[in-house]
Coordinates of C-alpha atoms and ligand atoms in Angstrom, one line a residue:
M2 CA -25.3 -18.0 6.8
R3 CA -23.4 -17.2 10.0
T4 CA -19.8 -16.6 10.7
Q5 CA -17.6 -14.9 13.4
V6 CA -15.9 -12.3 11.2
A7 CA -17.3 -11.1 7.9
I8 CA -14.4 -9.6 5.9
I9 CA -15.3 -7.1 3.1
G10 CA -12.7 -7.1 0.3
A11 CA -10.2 -9.7 -1.0
G12 CA -7.2 -7.3 -1.4
P13 CA -4.1 -8.0 0.6
S14 CA -5.6 -6.7 3.9
G15 CA -8.8 -8.8 3.7
L16 CA -7.1 -12.0 2.6
L17 CA -4.3 -11.7 5.1
L18 CA -6.7 -11.1 8.0
G19 CA -8.8 -14.1 6.8
Q20 CA -5.7 -16.3 6.7
L21 CA -4.5 -15.3 10.1
L22 CA -8.0 -15.8 11.7
S23 CA -8.5 -19.2 10.0
K24 CA -5.2 -20.4 11.2
H25 CA -6.2 -19.7 14.7
G26 CA -9.7 -21.2 14.4
I27 CA -11.7 -18.1 14.1
A28 CA -14.4 -18.5 11.4
N29 CA -14.6 -15.9 8.7
I30 CA -16.0 -15.3 5.2
V31 CA -14.4 -12.9 2.7
L32 CA -16.7 -11.0 0.3
E33 CA -15.2 -9.4 -2.9
Q34 CA -17.2 -7.5 -5.5
R35 CA -14.7 -8.4 -8.3
S36 CA -13.5 -11.7 -9.7
A37 CA -10.3 -13.3 -8.5
D38 CA -8.7 -12.7 -11.9
Y39 CA -9.6 -9.0 -11.8
V40 CA -8.1 -8.6 -8.3
L41 CA -4.9 -10.3 -9.6
S42 CA -4.7 -8.1 -12.6
R43 CA -4.1 -4.9 -10.6
I44 CA -0.5 -3.9 -10.6
R45 CA 0.3 -2.0 -7.4
A46 CA 2.9 -2.1 -4.6
G47 CA 6.3 -3.8 -4.7
V48 CA 8.3 -3.3 -1.5
I49 CA 7.7 -5.4 1.6
E50 CA 8.9 -4.4 5.1
Q51 CA 10.4 -7.0 7.4
G52 CA 7.3 -6.8 9.7
A53 CA 4.9 -7.4 6.9
A54 CA 7.1 -10.3 5.6
E55 CA 7.0 -11.8 9.1
L56 CA 3.2 -11.5 9.2
L57 CA 3.0 -13.3 5.8
D58 CA 5.2 -16.0 7.3
E59 CA 2.9 -16.2 10.3
A60 CA 0.0 -16.7 8.0
G61 CA 1.9 -19.5 6.3
V62 CA 2.1 -17.9 2.9
G63 CA 5.7 -16.6 2.9
N64 CA 7.5 -19.4 1.1
R65 CA 7.4 -18.1 -2.5
M66 CA 8.2 -14.5 -1.3
H67 CA 11.4 -15.8 0.4
R68 CA 12.3 -17.9 -2.7
D69 CA 11.5 -15.4 -5.5
G70 CA 11.5 -12.0 -3.7
L71 CA 14.7 -9.9 -3.9
T72 CA 16.3 -8.7 -0.7
H73 CA 17.3 -5.1 -0.9
D74 CA 19.8 -3.6 1.6
G75 CA 19.4 -0.1 0.4
I76 CA 18.0 2.4 -2.2
E77 CA 19.6 5.0 -4.4
I78 CA 18.6 8.6 -4.6
S79 CA 19.6 10.5 -7.8
L80 CA 20.1 14.2 -7.6
G81 CA 21.6 16.4 -10.3
G82 CA 22.7 13.4 -12.3
Q83 CA 24.6 11.8 -9.3
R84 CA 23.4 8.7 -7.5
H85 CA 23.7 8.4 -3.7
R86 CA 23.1 5.2 -1.9
I87 CA 21.2 4.9 1.4
D88 CA 22.6 1.7 3.0
F89 CA 19.8 0.3 5.2
Q90 CA 22.0 -2.6 6.5
A91 CA 24.8 -0.2 7.6
L92 CA 22.4 2.4 9.0
V93 CA 19.7 0.3 10.7
G94 CA 20.7 -3.4 10.2
K95 CA 17.5 -4.2 8.2
S96 CA 16.4 -4.8 4.7
V97 CA 13.2 -4.9 2.6
I98 CA 12.0 -7.5 0.1
V99 CA 11.0 -6.5 -3.4
Y100 CA 8.1 -8.8 -4.3
G101 CA 4.9 -7.7 -6.0
Q102 CA 1.5 -7.2 -4.4
T103 CA 0.0 -9.3 -7.2
E104 CA 2.2 -12.2 -6.1
I105 CA 1.3 -11.7 -2.4
T106 CA -2.3 -11.7 -3.3
R107 CA -1.9 -14.9 -5.3
D108 CA -0.1 -16.6 -2.4
L109 CA -2.8 -15.5 0.0
M110 CA -5.5 -16.8 -2.4
D111 CA -3.7 -20.1 -2.8
G112 CA -3.2 -20.4 1.0
R113 CA -6.9 -19.7 1.6
L114 CA -7.9 -22.3 -0.9
A115 CA -5.6 -24.9 0.7
A116 CA -7.0 -24.0 4.2
G117 CA -10.6 -24.4 3.0
G118 CA -11.4 -20.7 3.7
Q119 CA -14.5 -19.3 2.1
T120 CA -14.2 -16.4 -0.4
L121 CA -17.3 -15.2 -2.2
Y122 CA -16.2 -13.4 -5.4
E123 CA -18.4 -11.1 -7.6
T124 CA -20.7 -10.2 -4.7
A125 CA -22.8 -7.2 -5.7
D126 CA -24.4 -4.5 -3.6
V127 CA -22.7 -5.4 -0.3
S128 CA -24.4 -3.6 2.6
L129 CA -23.7 -3.6 6.3
H130 CA -26.5 -3.7 8.9
Q131 CA -26.7 -3.3 12.7
I132 CA -23.0 -2.5 13.0
E133 CA -23.7 -0.1 15.9
H134 CA -24.1 -2.9 18.5
G135 CA -25.3 -6.4 18.9
R136 CA -25.3 -8.9 16.0
A137 CA -24.1 -7.4 12.8
S138 CA -25.0 -8.6 9.4
V139 CA -23.9 -8.2 5.8
R140 CA -26.2 -8.5 2.8
Y141 CA -25.2 -8.9 -0.8
R142 CA -26.5 -10.2 -4.1
S143 CA -24.9 -13.2 -5.9
G144 CA -26.2 -14.4 -9.2
G145 CA -29.2 -12.2 -8.7
V146 CA -30.1 -13.7 -5.4
E147 CA -30.2 -11.7 -2.1
Q148 CA -28.1 -13.3 0.7
E149 CA -27.3 -12.4 4.3
I150 CA -24.5 -13.4 6.6
E151 CA -24.8 -12.8 10.3
C152 CA -21.6 -12.2 12.2
D153 CA -20.1 -10.9 15.4
F154 CA -17.8 -8.4 13.6
V155 CA -17.3 -6.9 10.2
A156 CA -13.7 -6.1 9.0
G157 CA -13.9 -3.3 6.4
C158 CA -10.9 -4.2 4.1
D159 CA -12.5 -2.9 0.9
G160 CA -10.1 -0.2 -0.1
F161 CA -10.6 3.6 -0.5
H162 CA -13.7 3.3 -2.7
G163 CA -15.3 0.5 -0.6
V164 CA -18.7 0.4 1.2
S165 CA -17.4 0.0 4.8
R166 CA -16.2 3.5 5.6
K167 CA -19.3 4.9 3.9
S168 CA -21.5 2.9 6.2
I169 CA -20.3 4.9 9.2
P170 CA -22.4 8.0 9.9
E171 CA -20.5 11.0 8.7
H172 CA -20.6 12.9 12.0
V173 CA -18.7 10.0 13.6
L174 CA -15.7 10.3 11.3
K175 CA -13.1 13.0 10.9
F176 CA -11.2 13.1 7.6
Y177 CA -7.7 14.4 7.0
E178 CA -6.7 14.8 3.4
R179 CA -4.1 16.2 1.0
V180 CA -4.4 15.8 -2.8
Y181 CA -1.1 16.3 -4.6
P182 CA -1.0 18.3 -7.9
F183 CA 0.5 15.5 -9.9
G184 CA 0.2 11.8 -10.6
W185 CA 2.4 8.8 -11.3
L186 CA 2.5 7.2 -14.7
G187 CA 3.7 3.6 -14.3
I188 CA 4.7 0.9 -16.8
L189 CA 5.5 -2.7 -16.3
V190 CA 8.0 -4.2 -18.8
D191 CA 9.8 -7.5 -19.3
Q192 CA 13.4 -6.2 -19.2
P193 CA 16.1 -6.3 -16.5
P194 CA 16.1 -3.4 -13.9
V195 CA 18.6 -0.6 -14.8
S196 CA 20.3 -1.1 -11.5
A197 CA 20.4 -3.7 -8.7
E198 CA 18.5 -1.4 -6.3
L199 CA 15.6 1.1 -6.6
I200 CA 16.5 4.5 -7.9
Y201 CA 14.4 7.5 -6.7
A202 CA 15.3 10.4 -9.0
S203 CA 14.7 14.0 -8.2
H204 CA 14.9 16.1 -11.4
E205 CA 13.8 19.5 -12.5
R206 CA 11.5 17.9 -15.1
G207 CA 9.8 15.8 -12.4
F208 CA 10.3 12.8 -10.2
A209 CA 11.1 9.3 -11.6
L210 CA 11.4 5.9 -10.0
C211 CA 13.1 2.8 -11.4
S212 CA 11.7 -0.2 -9.5
M213 CA 11.4 -3.9 -10.4
R214 CA 9.4 -7.1 -9.8
S215 CA 12.2 -9.6 -10.6
R216 CA 15.6 -9.7 -12.2
T217 CA 13.9 -9.7 -15.6
R218 CA 10.9 -7.4 -15.0
S219 CA 11.0 -3.6 -14.4
R220 CA 8.4 -1.3 -12.9
L221 CA 9.1 2.3 -14.0
Y222 CA 7.4 5.5 -12.9
L223 CA 7.3 9.1 -14.0
Q224 CA 5.7 12.1 -12.2
C225 CA 3.1 13.3 -14.7
R226 CA 0.3 15.9 -14.8
L227 CA -3.0 15.2 -13.3
D228 CA -4.7 15.8 -16.7
D229 CA -2.4 13.4 -18.6
H230 CA -3.9 10.3 -20.2
I231 CA -2.1 7.1 -20.9
E232 CA -2.8 7.6 -24.6
D233 CA -0.6 10.8 -24.4
W234 CA 2.3 8.5 -23.3
P235 CA 3.2 5.9 -26.0
D236 CA 6.2 3.8 -24.8
G237 CA 8.7 5.8 -26.9
R238 CA 7.8 9.1 -25.2
F239 CA 7.9 7.4 -21.8
Y240 CA 11.4 6.1 -22.3
E241 CA 12.6 9.4 -23.7
E242 CA 11.3 11.3 -20.7
L243 CA 12.6 8.8 -18.2
R244 CA 16.1 8.9 -19.8
R245 CA 16.2 12.6 -19.3
R246 CA 15.4 12.3 -15.6
L247 CA 18.0 9.7 -14.9
D248 CA 21.8 9.8 -14.5
D249 CA 23.9 8.7 -17.5
N250 CA 24.6 5.2 -16.3
A251 CA 21.0 4.4 -15.5
A252 CA 19.8 6.1 -18.8
S253 CA 22.2 4.0 -20.9
A254 CA 21.1 0.8 -19.1
L255 CA 17.4 1.5 -19.9
G256 CA 15.9 -0.7 -22.6
R257 CA 13.0 0.1 -24.8
G258 CA 10.8 -3.0 -24.3
A259 CA 7.1 -2.8 -25.0
S260 CA 5.1 -2.1 -21.8
I261 CA 2.8 -4.9 -20.6
E262 CA 0.8 -2.6 -18.4
K263 CA 0.5 1.2 -18.2
S264 CA -1.5 3.2 -15.7
I265 CA -1.8 6.6 -14.1
A266 CA -2.4 6.9 -10.3
P267 CA -3.2 10.2 -8.6
L268 CA -1.3 10.9 -5.3
R269 CA -3.2 11.4 -2.1
S270 CA -2.7 11.4 1.6
F271 CA -5.9 10.5 3.5
V272 CA -6.9 9.3 7.0
A273 CA -10.3 8.6 8.4
E274 CA -10.6 8.6 12.2
P275 CA -11.5 6.6 14.2
M276 CA -11.0 3.2 12.5
R277 CA -13.8 1.6 14.4
Y278 CA -17.6 2.1 14.6
G279 CA -19.4 -0.4 16.8
N280 CA -18.7 -3.8 15.4
L281 CA -17.1 -2.5 12.2
F282 CA -13.3 -2.3 12.1
L283 CA -11.6 -0.6 9.1
A284 CA -8.2 -1.8 7.9
G285 CA -5.8 -0.8 5.1
D286 CA -6.9 1.6 2.3
A287 CA -10.5 1.7 3.6
A288 CA -9.2 3.9 6.4
H289 CA -6.1 5.6 4.9
I290 CA -4.2 6.3 1.7
V291 CA -0.5 7.3 1.4
P292 CA 1.2 8.6 -1.7
P293 CA 3.4 5.7 -3.0
T294 CA 6.7 7.5 -2.6
G295 CA 7.5 5.9 0.7
A296 CA 6.3 2.4 -0.4
K297 CA 4.0 2.2 2.6
G298 CA 0.4 1.5 1.4
L299 CA 0.6 -2.3 1.5
N300 CA 2.8 -2.3 4.6
L301 CA 0.4 -0.2 6.5
A302 CA -2.5 -2.5 5.5
A303 CA -0.4 -5.3 7.0
S304 CA 0.2 -3.6 10.4
D305 CA -3.5 -2.7 10.7
V306 CA -4.3 -6.4 10.1
Y307 CA -1.7 -7.4 12.7
Y308 CA -3.5 -5.2 15.4
L309 CA -6.9 -6.3 14.4
W310 CA -6.0 -10.0 14.3
Q311 CA -4.4 -9.7 17.8
A312 CA -7.5 -7.9 19.1
L313 CA -9.9 -10.5 17.7
M314 CA -7.8 -13.4 19.1
E315 CA -7.9 -11.7 22.5
Y316 CA -11.7 -11.4 22.2
Y317 CA -12.3 -15.0 21.3
R318 CA -9.7 -16.6 23.6
E319 CA -10.1 -14.4 26.7
Q320 CA -13.5 -12.9 26.2
S321 CA -11.7 -9.5 26.5
T322 CA -12.7 -6.5 24.5
A323 CA -9.5 -4.5 25.6
G324 CA -7.7 -5.1 22.3
L325 CA -10.8 -4.2 20.2
D326 CA -11.3 -1.1 22.2
A327 CA -7.7 -0.1 21.7
Y328 CA -7.5 -1.1 18.0
S329 CA -8.2 2.3 16.4
A330 CA -5.8 4.3 18.6
R331 CA -3.1 1.7 18.3
A332 CA -3.3 1.4 14.5
L333 CA -3.6 5.2 14.0
Q334 CA -0.3 5.8 15.9
R335 CA 1.6 3.8 13.3
V336 CA -0.6 5.1 10.4
W337 CA 0.3 8.7 11.1
K338 CA 4.0 8.0 11.2
A339 CA 3.8 6.3 7.8
E340 CA 1.6 9.2 6.6
R341 CA 4.3 11.6 7.7
F342 CA 7.1 9.7 6.0
S343 CA 5.2 9.3 2.8
W344 CA 4.3 13.0 2.7
W345 CA 7.9 13.9 3.4
M346 CA 9.3 11.6 0.7
T347 CA 6.8 13.0 -1.7
S348 CA 7.6 16.6 -0.8
I349 CA 11.4 16.3 -1.1
L350 CA 11.4 14.4 -4.4
H351 CA 8.7 15.9 -6.6
C352 CA 8.3 19.1 -8.6
F353 CA 5.4 21.1 -7.2
P354 CA 4.0 23.3 -10.0
E355 CA 3.1 26.1 -7.6
S356 CA 6.4 26.2 -5.6
S357 CA 8.2 29.5 -5.3
G358 CA 12.0 30.1 -5.8
F359 CA 12.3 29.9 -2.0
D360 CA 10.4 26.6 -1.8
Q361 CA 12.7 25.1 -4.5
K362 CA 15.8 26.2 -2.6
M363 CA 14.5 24.7 0.6
Q364 CA 13.8 21.4 -1.2
R365 CA 17.3 21.3 -2.7
A366 CA 18.8 22.1 0.7
E367 CA 16.8 19.4 2.3
L368 CA 18.0 16.8 -0.2
E369 CA 21.6 17.9 0.0
Y370 CA 21.4 17.8 3.8
L371 CA 19.9 14.3 3.7
L372 CA 22.6 12.9 1.4
S373 CA 25.4 14.4 3.5
S374 CA 24.2 13.5 7.0
R375 CA 24.4 10.0 8.4
A376 CA 21.7 11.1 11.0
A377 CA 19.3 12.2 8.3
M378 CA 19.9 9.1 6.2
T379 CA 19.4 6.9 9.3
A380 CA 16.0 8.5 9.8
L381 CA 15.0 7.8 6.2
A382 CA 16.3 4.2 6.5
E383 CA 14.5 3.6 9.8
N384 CA 11.2 4.6 8.3
Y385 CA 11.7 3.0 4.9
V386 CA 12.4 -0.5 6.3
G387 CA 9.3 0.0 8.6
L388 CA 8.8 1.2 12.1
P389 CA 8.2 -1.5 14.7
Y390 CA 4.6 -2.8 15.3
K391 CA 4.8 -2.5 19.1
Ligands
FAD21 P1 -7.3 -2.9 -1.8 O1 -6.0 -3.5 -2.4 O2 -7.8 -1.7 -2.5 O3 -8.4 -4.1 -1.7 C1 -9.7 -3.8 -1.5 C2 -10.6 -4.9 -2.1 O4 -11.9 -4.6 -1.8 C3 -10.5 -4.8 -3.6 O5 -10.3 -6.1 -4.1 C4 -11.9 -4.3 -4.0 O6 -12.3 -4.8 -5.3 C5 -12.8 -4.8 -2.9 N1 -14.0 -4.0 -2.7 C6 -14.2 -2.7 -2.8 N2 -15.4 -2.3 -2.6 C7 -16.1 -3.4 -2.3 C8 -17.4 -3.7 -2.0 N3 -18.4 -2.7 -1.9 N4 -17.8 -5.0 -1.7 C9 -16.9 -6.0 -1.8 N5 -15.6 -5.8 -2.1 C10 -15.2 -4.5 -2.4 N6 1.3 1.1 -2.7 C11 2.6 1.1 -2.7 O7 3.2 0.9 -1.6 N7 3.3 1.2 -3.9 C12 2.6 1.4 -5.1 O8 3.3 1.5 -6.1 C13 1.3 1.5 -5.1 N8 0.6 1.7 -6.2 C14 -0.8 1.8 -6.2 C15 -1.5 2.0 -7.3 C16 -2.9 2.1 -7.3 C17 -3.7 2.4 -8.6 C18 -3.6 2.0 -6.1 C19 -5.1 2.2 -6.0 C20 -2.9 1.7 -4.9 C21 -1.5 1.6 -5.0 N9 -0.7 1.4 -3.8 C22 0.6 1.3 -3.8 C23 -1.3 1.2 -2.5 C24 -1.5 -0.3 -2.2 O9 -1.7 -1.1 -3.3 C25 -2.6 -0.4 -1.2 O10 -2.2 0.3 0.0 C26 -3.1 -1.8 -0.9 O11 -3.6 -2.4 -2.0 C27 -4.1 -1.8 0.2 O12 -4.7 -3.0 0.4 P2 -6.2 -3.2 0.8 O13 -6.4 -4.7 0.9 O14 -6.4 -2.4 2.1 O15 -7.0 -2.5 -0.3
PHB22 C1 6.8 -0.3 -7.0 O1 7.7 -1.2 -7.3 O2 5.7 -0.4 -7.6 C2 7.1 0.7 -6.1 C3 8.3 0.7 -5.4 C4 8.6 1.7 -4.5 C5 7.7 2.7 -4.3 C6 6.6 2.8 -5.0 C7 6.2 1.8 -5.9 O3 8.1 3.7 -3.4

């Protein structure tokens, strides 16, 4: 087989890149190690920046997001049992859309099917060859048979544990990492959200977040220990703990519905530089991870895809490698700003087990300053709704 761009991974970054390329006549094949159903069963992000929403529109898959997604003009921060609103519209004139990653993935899969794009699911042992220069190729096994795809470029969109980043010689990459001493325990439940907007709660027992997927489906998180297991957290214990961390109004609005999904995610900041090696380009979680507190993971995958798509169009339309040559530096500029914001949101809102009395006072002062200063709230709002792509 032969194609122009082989895309590894059918998560949001791989599918979005594929859709944008197909729309502009650039041939591509997506290879995914899991089944489509498995990919759709993973519950992940829920907040979409305006820039990412526009890119989904550009890819022709934004209709359901605009119809079913919820436009949020702000968030609330709860501190000491009091809620404070950060009004994005008043501060920066922008909003975000609350719409699940699962739904975006479904829309992208449907769009790809309608456009006749090729996605190979359940491909085993994907390996990359001759990515340094010249014709690259991707080998994999499907139904026990070895296959090979020749291509001009490989897009590594295969997430943090994927094969793409690992195919780059170690001496080429530099890694930057912080692992946080806690995780997030999340549940999905069919009950209305406790409030119209997301509540980020700072509490001495730990951080909590009340998010949602629709007017009838809530996504709720608790800061938990790294050695916690979901078996330690039956629904009753989850709700009891969440109620303690919320203000009275939110606590009394919280139902007790049975969870339909429950998982624990560790929190990590990670960047691999550069995001290019020869004809291989990394995008999304394959190159970087942010802790979810800033709601940036999926949005950062979208901005990488935007830069890579633009660069590939420039190559095929104008035979210019300028965009491809600039890709890594361009993407990383925005990546580091989102890394900073996600690290900052994480550090002001969570309880750090090793923090000293001084650290705790600093954290409290930072939150009180934030909630009393229009300038500080504007900075939060500007980052939360998403920094510009250009
Ligand atoms: P992924 O979504 O990881 O997709 C990569 C795809 O590549 C996967 O389908 C995988 O199966 C496939 N793949 C991997 N290896 C191979 C291989 N060798 N061959 C072929 N295919 C392969 N972000 C938020 O903003 N808010 C959240 O609440 C949030 N929660 C999260 C919870 C978890 C458990 C995780 C892991 C992430 C979460 N994120 C969250 C981050 C967000 O979901 C990611 O940033 C986003 O999914 C990145 O998209 P991606 O397409 O780059 O990677
Ligand atoms: C979510 O709805 O899953 C969600 C929302 C905001 C975040 C993180 C996760 O910051």
